[in-house]
Amino acid sequence: MFRTILFGFQSLIIAALIISIASCGGGGDGDNDDSSGNPDPQGVISGQVSLGSPATEGVITAYSWGSGEKAGVIGSSAIDASGNYSIHTTANTQPVLLEVTSAKYKEATSTTNVKFKSDQFLSALLVYTAGQGHTAQVTSYTTLAHALAIHQVGVGKDKFAAAIDTNDLMTQLIDLDISSIKPARIYSADDVYAGVSDEAKYGFFLSGISSWMKDISETNKSGEHDYYNTIHAVMTMHRDIKDDGLWDGQIKSASSGESVGTSLGIVALNSQVYRQKIAQHTLKVINSDDNKSTLVAGDLITPISDFSQSTDPIFAALDPLALDEEGPEVAAAEGMDEYFSGEAEYKCSITDIAGIKEITVELDGVEIDTYELDGEDLTVTVDTTQYEDGVYALTITVTDHMDNE
């Protein structure tokens, strides 16, 4: 979009004891011994629980998922104040389900503190190898991968393959390893990384859901994140994907078993809405004051755009909607249609969801570079003594990272 204005110038025993204790507490479904009757060595599963901000105070339980369903407990851990957990187990090699319950967290894009309801959870799947250390983050996206794995095993897929492939799919969709990467708290300067990092990217993709739910709250005239919050959204999407293996806004009716549409209040959901809104709100968080990282929209526009335009079969047959088709908005604030003498300043604001890629400023068709962009505020400075008295046209052309002008 362009805007033109006119103005006139002016340690042995101890070790044996530890092993004995760990062996007693590591799990209880009879799956911990191999065929020889010897216990498997102790292993560890550790990571962080996050919805954009760390979940705290809850309990994370590791279940055997060897049958493709939640079975016996093989270990558990409290979640600390930073969202971290560590589970020691003597389980054998098998798919393992991690489930977080009774947790609380602060929304990444508001001051609202949310406590999980009794039927709410976060989850993650991993293929556990006996005696080994494993990193497994538990997030909104690992929960969606778990939902897809439930469906795939239900229709006959091997449980090991389902645990691996569904994590791989979500990893592909948001361009980062959802299990190994620890999400950054993008609202905290303590988590600022140098340059573009997968940690920051993960933080933004998680926070985008929080931002979307803030809008959903407003649309439904509900208190900000009081009901429509990140964990509510995750549970809605988990059921959506679990029921039919598609992230498409269709669920099975509890009464008839038929496919019916789902929604967030008055907002109907489908694969177009999911892709577009999560992507747009991820960009919105990057462009907001909540972003305490050094990253701008242009740094992450490619993976965000790729998510919004994905045609993966999980999104059913609906073509994606455009991430952004509108050019930047340029709004005059000061200096419009005034006479200047000496050094003159013209100020305006520039806004665009995709972020600003390029600015061109021209004075009567001649490009000038005496301007500065601070956030959304553009200030153009002109030394009027270098020009004859008269009326001049100042033209500002702005292009965003989607090449909209």
PDB file of C-alpha atoms in Angstrom, residues 65-286:
ATOM      1  CA  TRP A  65       1.523 -48.136  25.404  1.00  0.00           C
ATOM      2  CA  GLY A  66       2.657 -51.551  24.134  1.00  0.00           C
ATOM      3  CA  SER A  67      -0.904 -52.471  23.210  1.00  0.00           C
ATOM      4  CA  GLY A  68      -1.555 -49.133  21.540  1.00  0.00           C
ATOM      5  CA  GLU A  69      -3.665 -48.087  24.524  1.00  0.00           C
ATOM      6  CA  LYS A  70      -2.872 -46.585  27.919  1.00  0.00           C
ATOM      7  CA  ALA A  71      -1.946 -49.532  30.177  1.00  0.00           C
ATOM      8  CA  GLY A  72       0.131 -50.054  33.334  1.00  0.00           C
ATOM      9  CA  VAL A  73       2.094 -47.264  34.995  1.00  0.00           C
ATOM     10  CA  ILE A  74       5.863 -47.554  34.508  1.00  0.00           C
ATOM     11  CA  GLY A  75       6.860 -44.369  36.334  1.00  0.00           C
ATOM     12  CA  SER A  76       5.798 -40.866  37.333  1.00  0.00           C
ATOM     13  CA  SER A  77       7.192 -37.521  38.387  1.00  0.00           C
ATOM     14  CA  ALA A  78       6.140 -34.216  39.814  1.00  0.00           C
ATOM     15  CA  ILE A  79       6.581 -31.210  37.524  1.00  0.00           C
ATOM     16  CA  ASP A  80       8.780 -28.476  38.968  1.00  0.00           C
ATOM     17  CA  ALA A  81       8.264 -24.711  38.926  1.00  0.00           C
ATOM     18  CA  SER A  82      10.014 -24.456  35.539  1.00  0.00           C
ATOM     19  CA  GLY A  83       7.875 -27.119  33.911  1.00  0.00           C
ATOM     20  CA  ASN A  84      10.637 -29.752  34.032  1.00  0.00           C
ATOM     21  CA  TYR A  85      10.213 -33.404  34.974  1.00  0.00           C
ATOM     22  CA  SER A  86      12.361 -36.575  35.225  1.00  0.00           C
ATOM     23  CA  ILE A  87      10.964 -40.129  35.335  1.00  0.00           C
ATOM     24  CA  HIS A  88      13.209 -43.073  36.327  1.00  0.00           C
ATOM     25  CA  THR A  89      11.968 -46.440  35.138  1.00  0.00           C
ATOM     26  CA  THR A  90      13.093 -50.057  34.655  1.00  0.00           C
ATOM     27  CA  ALA A  91      10.564 -50.686  31.912  1.00  0.00           C
ATOM     28  CA  ASN A  92      11.476 -52.750  28.904  1.00  0.00           C
ATOM     29  CA  THR A  93      11.688 -51.398  25.379  1.00  0.00           C
ATOM     30  CA  GLN A  94       8.229 -50.336  24.223  1.00  0.00           C
ATOM     31  CA  PRO A  95       6.106 -47.372  23.148  1.00  0.00           C
ATOM     32  CA  VAL A  96       5.428 -45.166  26.170  1.00  0.00           C
ATOM     33  CA  LEU A  97       2.671 -42.644  26.739  1.00  0.00           C
ATOM     34  CA  LEU A  98       3.383 -39.598  28.881  1.00  0.00           C
ATOM     35  CA  GLU A  99       0.332 -37.880  30.341  1.00  0.00           C
ATOM     36  CA  VAL A 100       0.237 -34.624  32.291  1.00  0.00           C
ATOM     37  CA  THR A 101      -2.692 -33.961  34.611  1.00  0.00           C
ATOM     38  CA  SER A 102      -3.661 -31.524  37.379  1.00  0.00           C
ATOM     39  CA  ALA A 103      -1.242 -28.908  36.075  1.00  0.00           C
ATOM     40  CA  LYS A 104      -1.560 -25.163  35.862  1.00  0.00           C
ATOM     41  CA  TYR A 105       0.047 -22.585  33.594  1.00  0.00           C
ATOM     42  CA  LYS A 106      -0.079 -18.921  32.668  1.00  0.00           C
ATOM     43  CA  GLU A 107      -1.298 -18.065  29.204  1.00  0.00           C
ATOM     44  CA  ALA A 108       1.602 -16.905  27.039  1.00  0.00           C
ATOM     45  CA  THR A 109      -0.356 -13.913  25.729  1.00  0.00           C
ATOM     46  CA  SER A 110      -2.218 -12.736  28.823  1.00  0.00           C
ATOM     47  CA  THR A 111      -1.951 -12.672  32.589  1.00  0.00           C
ATOM     48  CA  THR A 112      -4.579 -15.398  32.995  1.00  0.00           C
ATOM     49  CA  ASN A 113      -3.582 -18.409  35.117  1.00  0.00           C
ATOM     50  CA  VAL A 114      -5.263 -21.635  34.032  1.00  0.00           C
ATOM     51  CA  LYS A 115      -5.748 -24.843  36.031  1.00  0.00           C
ATOM     52  CA  PHE A 116      -6.344 -28.087  34.113  1.00  0.00           C
ATOM     53  CA  LYS A 117      -9.846 -29.458  34.562  1.00  0.00           C
ATOM     54  CA  SER A 118     -10.233 -33.122  35.547  1.00  0.00           C
ATOM     55  CA  ASP A 119     -10.702 -34.191  31.931  1.00  0.00           C
ATOM     56  CA  GLN A 120      -7.877 -32.083  30.496  1.00  0.00           C
ATOM     57  CA  PHE A 121      -4.317 -33.264  29.860  1.00  0.00           C
ATOM     58  CA  LEU A 122      -1.241 -32.930  27.747  1.00  0.00           C
ATOM     59  CA  SER A 123       0.405 -36.027  26.307  1.00  0.00           C
ATOM     60  CA  ALA A 124       3.305 -37.338  24.266  1.00  0.00           C
ATOM     61  CA  LEU A 125       4.409 -40.653  22.805  1.00  0.00           C
ATOM     62  CA  LEU A 126       7.933 -42.007  22.521  1.00  0.00           C
ATOM     63  CA  VAL A 127       9.565 -45.309  21.763  1.00  0.00           C
ATOM     64  CA  TYR A 128      11.428 -46.036  24.997  1.00  0.00           C
ATOM     65  CA  THR A 129      14.604 -48.141  24.882  1.00  0.00           C
ATOM     66  CA  ALA A 130      15.347 -49.977  28.133  1.00  0.00           C
ATOM     67  CA  GLY A 131      18.142 -48.458  30.204  1.00  0.00           C
ATOM     68  CA  GLN A 132      18.574 -45.412  27.998  1.00  0.00           C
ATOM     69  CA  GLY A 133      18.052 -41.695  28.597  1.00  0.00           C
ATOM     70  CA  HIS A 134      15.296 -40.054  26.583  1.00  0.00           C
ATOM     71  CA  THR A 135      14.307 -36.415  26.088  1.00  0.00           C
ATOM     72  CA  ALA A 136      10.610 -35.907  25.565  1.00  0.00           C
ATOM     73  CA  GLN A 137       8.954 -32.492  25.674  1.00  0.00           C
ATOM     74  CA  VAL A 138       5.218 -32.581  26.331  1.00  0.00           C
ATOM     75  CA  THR A 139       3.410 -29.797  24.496  1.00  0.00           C
ATOM     76  CA  SER A 140       0.286 -28.908  22.593  1.00  0.00           C
ATOM     77  CA  TYR A 141       1.746 -30.380  19.404  1.00  0.00           C
ATOM     78  CA  THR A 142       2.925 -33.673  20.972  1.00  0.00           C
ATOM     79  CA  THR A 143      -0.631 -34.012  22.294  1.00  0.00           C
ATOM     80  CA  LEU A 144      -2.011 -33.695  18.779  1.00  0.00           C
ATOM     81  CA  ALA A 145       0.511 -36.283  17.534  1.00  0.00           C
ATOM     82  CA  HIS A 146      -0.750 -38.630  20.263  1.00  0.00           C
ATOM     83  CA  ALA A 147      -4.328 -38.113  19.066  1.00  0.00           C
ATOM     84  CA  LEU A 148      -3.365 -39.133  15.542  1.00  0.00           C
ATOM     85  CA  ALA A 149      -1.500 -42.210  16.829  1.00  0.00           C
ATOM     86  CA  ILE A 150      -4.608 -43.355  18.717  1.00  0.00           C
ATOM     87  CA  HIS A 151      -6.591 -43.240  15.489  1.00  0.00           C
ATOM     88  CA  GLN A 152      -3.890 -44.951  13.423  1.00  0.00           C
ATOM     89  CA  VAL A 153      -3.519 -47.870  15.868  1.00  0.00           C
ATOM     90  CA  GLY A 154      -7.305 -48.134  15.960  1.00  0.00           C
ATOM     91  CA  VAL A 155      -7.388 -48.767  12.226  1.00  0.00           C
ATOM     92  CA  GLY A 156      -4.585 -51.338  12.333  1.00  0.00           C
ATOM     93  CA  LYS A 157      -1.277 -49.522  12.198  1.00  0.00           C
ATOM     94  CA  ASP A 158       1.672 -50.953  14.148  1.00  0.00           C
ATOM     95  CA  LYS A 159       1.966 -49.171  17.490  1.00  0.00           C
ATOM     96  CA  PHE A 160       5.711 -48.550  17.177  1.00  0.00           C
ATOM     97  CA  ALA A 161       5.260 -47.058  13.725  1.00  0.00           C
ATOM     98  CA  ALA A 162       2.323 -44.939  14.868  1.00  0.00           C
ATOM     99  CA  ALA A 163       4.301 -43.476  17.784  1.00  0.00           C
ATOM    100  CA  ILE A 164       7.172 -42.558  15.487  1.00  0.00           C
ATOM    101  CA  ASP A 165       5.292 -41.429  12.382  1.00  0.00           C
ATOM    102  CA  THR A 166       2.849 -39.109  14.110  1.00  0.00           C
ATOM    103  CA  ASN A 167       5.616 -37.254  15.922  1.00  0.00           C
ATOM    104  CA  ASP A 168       7.420 -37.001  12.600  1.00  0.00           C
ATOM    105  CA  LEU A 169       4.345 -35.503  10.945  1.00  0.00           C
ATOM    106  CA  MET A 170       3.905 -32.756  13.524  1.00  0.00           C
ATOM    107  CA  THR A 171       7.645 -32.137  13.344  1.00  0.00           C
ATOM    108  CA  GLN A 172       7.307 -31.632   9.607  1.00  0.00           C
ATOM    109  CA  LEU A 173       4.296 -29.349   9.891  1.00  0.00           C
ATOM    110  CA  ILE A 174       5.968 -26.824  12.187  1.00  0.00           C
ATOM    111  CA  ASP A 175       9.535 -27.386  10.979  1.00  0.00           C
ATOM    112  CA  LEU A 176      11.130 -28.453  14.283  1.00  0.00           C
ATOM    113  CA  ASP A 177      11.530 -31.610  16.373  1.00  0.00           C
ATOM    114  CA  ILE A 178       8.522 -31.468  18.693  1.00  0.00           C
ATOM    115  CA  SER A 179      10.000 -34.079  21.073  1.00  0.00           C
ATOM    116  CA  SER A 180      13.588 -32.945  21.525  1.00  0.00           C
ATOM    117  CA  ILE A 181      13.404 -29.145  21.269  1.00  0.00           C
ATOM    118  CA  LYS A 182      12.696 -27.281  24.506  1.00  0.00           C
ATOM    119  CA  PRO A 183      10.346 -24.378  23.766  1.00  0.00           C
ATOM    120  CA  ALA A 184      11.531 -20.875  24.637  1.00  0.00           C
ATOM    121  CA  ARG A 185       9.374 -18.547  26.676  1.00  0.00           C
ATOM    122  CA  ILE A 186       9.171 -15.837  24.049  1.00  0.00           C
ATOM    123  CA  TYR A 187       7.661 -13.416  26.547  1.00  0.00           C
ATOM    124  CA  SER A 188      10.785 -13.616  28.760  1.00  0.00           C
ATOM    125  CA  ALA A 189      14.047 -11.855  28.020  1.00  0.00           C
ATOM    126  CA  ASP A 190      15.764 -14.693  29.938  1.00  0.00           C
ATOM    127  CA  ASP A 191      15.029 -17.014  27.026  1.00  0.00           C
ATOM    128  CA  VAL A 192      16.359 -14.796  24.250  1.00  0.00           C
ATOM    129  CA  TYR A 193      18.601 -16.729  21.876  1.00  0.00           C
ATOM    130  CA  ALA A 194      21.090 -15.326  19.402  1.00  0.00           C
ATOM    131  CA  GLY A 195      19.548 -15.437  15.954  1.00  0.00           C
ATOM    132  CA  VAL A 196      16.864 -17.768  14.739  1.00  0.00           C
ATOM    133  CA  SER A 197      16.502 -20.902  16.866  1.00  0.00           C
ATOM    134  CA  ASP A 198      14.135 -23.867  16.928  1.00  0.00           C
ATOM    135  CA  GLU A 199      13.544 -23.129  20.625  1.00  0.00           C
ATOM    136  CA  ALA A 200      12.162 -19.701  19.812  1.00  0.00           C
ATOM    137  CA  LYS A 201      10.233 -20.999  16.815  1.00  0.00           C
ATOM    138  CA  TYR A 202       8.576 -23.625  19.050  1.00  0.00           C
ATOM    139  CA  GLY A 203       7.721 -20.934  21.588  1.00  0.00           C
ATOM    140  CA  PHE A 204       6.009 -18.850  18.918  1.00  0.00           C
ATOM    141  CA  PHE A 205       4.019 -21.746  17.424  1.00  0.00           C
ATOM    142  CA  LEU A 206       2.759 -22.633  20.921  1.00  0.00           C
ATOM    143  CA  SER A 207       2.002 -19.009  21.818  1.00  0.00           C
ATOM    144  CA  GLY A 208       0.083 -18.586  18.562  1.00  0.00           C
ATOM    145  CA  ILE A 209      -2.613 -20.886  19.929  1.00  0.00           C
ATOM    146  CA  SER A 210      -2.824 -18.721  23.066  1.00  0.00           C
ATOM    147  CA  SER A 211      -3.238 -15.593  20.939  1.00  0.00           C
ATOM    148  CA  TRP A 212      -5.937 -17.251  18.839  1.00  0.00           C
ATOM    149  CA  MET A 213      -7.850 -18.215  21.994  1.00  0.00           C
ATOM    150  CA  LYS A 214      -7.691 -14.618  23.156  1.00  0.00           C
ATOM    151  CA  ASP A 215      -9.539 -13.644  19.990  1.00  0.00           C
ATOM    152  CA  ILE A 216     -11.933 -16.578  20.363  1.00  0.00           C
ATOM    153  CA  SER A 217     -12.716 -15.379  23.898  1.00  0.00           C
ATOM    154  CA  GLU A 218     -13.590 -11.944  22.567  1.00  0.00           C
ATOM    155  CA  THR A 219     -15.671 -13.336  19.713  1.00  0.00           C
ATOM    156  CA  ASN A 220     -17.690 -15.412  22.167  1.00  0.00           C
ATOM    157  CA  LYS A 221     -17.957 -12.510  24.617  1.00  0.00           C
ATOM    158  CA  SER A 222     -16.161 -14.596  27.252  1.00  0.00           C
ATOM    159  CA  GLY A 223     -13.569 -13.427  29.754  1.00  0.00           C
ATOM    160  CA  GLU A 224     -10.069 -13.428  28.308  1.00  0.00           C
ATOM    161  CA  HIS A 225      -8.777 -17.036  28.436  1.00  0.00           C
ATOM    162  CA  ASP A 226     -11.305 -17.861  31.182  1.00  0.00           C
ATOM    163  CA  TYR A 227     -12.930 -20.664  29.193  1.00  0.00           C
ATOM    164  CA  TYR A 228     -11.468 -20.468  25.731  1.00  0.00           C
ATOM    165  CA  ASN A 229      -7.817 -20.990  26.577  1.00  0.00           C
ATOM    166  CA  THR A 230      -4.908 -22.988  25.197  1.00  0.00           C
ATOM    167  CA  ILE A 231      -5.669 -26.254  27.002  1.00  0.00           C
ATOM    168  CA  HIS A 232      -9.320 -26.011  25.898  1.00  0.00           C
ATOM    169  CA  ALA A 233      -8.179 -25.585  22.305  1.00  0.00           C
ATOM    170  CA  VAL A 234      -5.761 -28.516  22.576  1.00  0.00           C
ATOM    171  CA  MET A 235      -8.486 -30.787  23.943  1.00  0.00           C
ATOM    172  CA  THR A 236     -10.817 -29.729  21.125  1.00  0.00           C
ATOM    173  CA  MET A 237      -8.182 -30.451  18.486  1.00  0.00           C
ATOM    174  CA  HIS A 238      -7.134 -33.727  20.179  1.00  0.00           C
ATOM    175  CA  ARG A 239     -10.684 -35.084  19.918  1.00  0.00           C
ATOM    176  CA  ASP A 240     -10.989 -33.801  16.374  1.00  0.00           C
ATOM    177  CA  ILE A 241      -7.880 -35.685  15.203  1.00  0.00           C
ATOM    178  CA  LYS A 242      -8.447 -38.811  17.356  1.00  0.00           C
ATOM    179  CA  ASP A 243     -11.939 -39.401  16.010  1.00  0.00           C
ATOM    180  CA  ASP A 244     -11.106 -39.647  12.320  1.00  0.00           C
ATOM    181  CA  GLY A 245      -7.371 -39.094  11.871  1.00  0.00           C
ATOM    182  CA  LEU A 246      -7.991 -35.708  10.283  1.00  0.00           C
ATOM    183  CA  TRP A 247      -7.399 -32.179  11.581  1.00  0.00           C
ATOM    184  CA  ASP A 248     -10.556 -31.000   9.933  1.00  0.00           C
ATOM    185  CA  GLY A 249     -13.152 -29.868  12.470  1.00  0.00           C
ATOM    186  CA  GLN A 250     -15.163 -33.101  12.244  1.00  0.00           C
ATOM    187  CA  ILE A 251     -15.802 -35.374  15.258  1.00  0.00           C
ATOM    188  CA  LYS A 252     -17.909 -38.477  15.867  1.00  0.00           C
ATOM    189  CA  SER A 253     -21.211 -37.850  17.577  1.00  0.00           C
ATOM    190  CA  ALA A 254     -21.323 -39.577  20.972  1.00  0.00           C
ATOM    191  CA  SER A 255     -24.944 -40.537  20.374  1.00  0.00           C
ATOM    192  CA  SER A 256     -25.068 -41.531  16.713  1.00  0.00           C
ATOM    193  CA  GLY A 257     -21.433 -42.181  15.856  1.00  0.00           C
ATOM    194  CA  GLU A 258     -21.867 -40.038  12.777  1.00  0.00           C
ATOM    195  CA  SER A 259     -19.485 -37.277  11.761  1.00  0.00           C
ATOM    196  CA  VAL A 260     -20.515 -33.823  12.951  1.00  0.00           C
ATOM    197  CA  GLY A 261     -18.847 -30.440  12.942  1.00  0.00           C
ATOM    198  CA  THR A 262     -17.123 -29.052  15.997  1.00  0.00           C
ATOM    199  CA  SER A 263     -16.524 -25.474  17.055  1.00  0.00           C
ATOM    200  CA  LEU A 264     -15.083 -23.111  19.595  1.00  0.00           C
ATOM    201  CA  GLY A 265     -18.277 -21.440  20.698  1.00  0.00           C
ATOM    202  CA  ILE A 266     -19.739 -19.702  17.674  1.00  0.00           C
ATOM    203  CA  VAL A 267     -16.573 -20.205  15.621  1.00  0.00           C
ATOM    204  CA  ALA A 268     -16.903 -23.247  13.362  1.00  0.00           C
ATOM    205  CA  LEU A 269     -13.708 -25.208  12.805  1.00  0.00           C
ATOM    206  CA  ASN A 270     -12.223 -26.849   9.743  1.00  0.00           C
ATOM    207  CA  SER A 271      -8.768 -27.453   8.312  1.00  0.00           C
ATOM    208  CA  GLN A 272      -8.701 -24.036   6.658  1.00  0.00           C
ATOM    209  CA  VAL A 273      -9.427 -22.269   9.933  1.00  0.00           C
ATOM    210  CA  TYR A 274      -6.812 -24.264  11.852  1.00  0.00           C
ATOM    211  CA  ARG A 275      -4.017 -23.562   9.391  1.00  0.00           C
ATOM    212  CA  GLN A 276      -4.784 -19.929   8.769  1.00  0.00           C
ATOM    213  CA  LYS A 277      -5.558 -18.876  12.327  1.00  0.00           C
ATOM    214  CA  ILE A 278      -2.655 -20.660  14.023  1.00  0.00           C
ATOM    215  CA  ALA A 279      -0.274 -19.195  11.433  1.00  0.00           C
ATOM    216  CA  GLN A 280      -1.724 -15.683  11.576  1.00  0.00           C
ATOM    217  CA  HIS A 281      -1.655 -15.602  15.359  1.00  0.00           C
ATOM    218  CA  THR A 282       1.899 -16.931  15.445  1.00  0.00           C
ATOM    219  CA  LEU A 283       2.842 -13.914  13.334  1.00  0.00           C
ATOM    220  CA  LYS A 284       0.723 -11.675  15.523  1.00  0.00           C
ATOM    221  CA  VAL A 285       2.697 -12.774  18.608  1.00  0.00           C
ATOM    222  CA  ILE A 286       5.988 -12.096  16.826  1.00  0.00           C
TER     223      ILE A 286
END
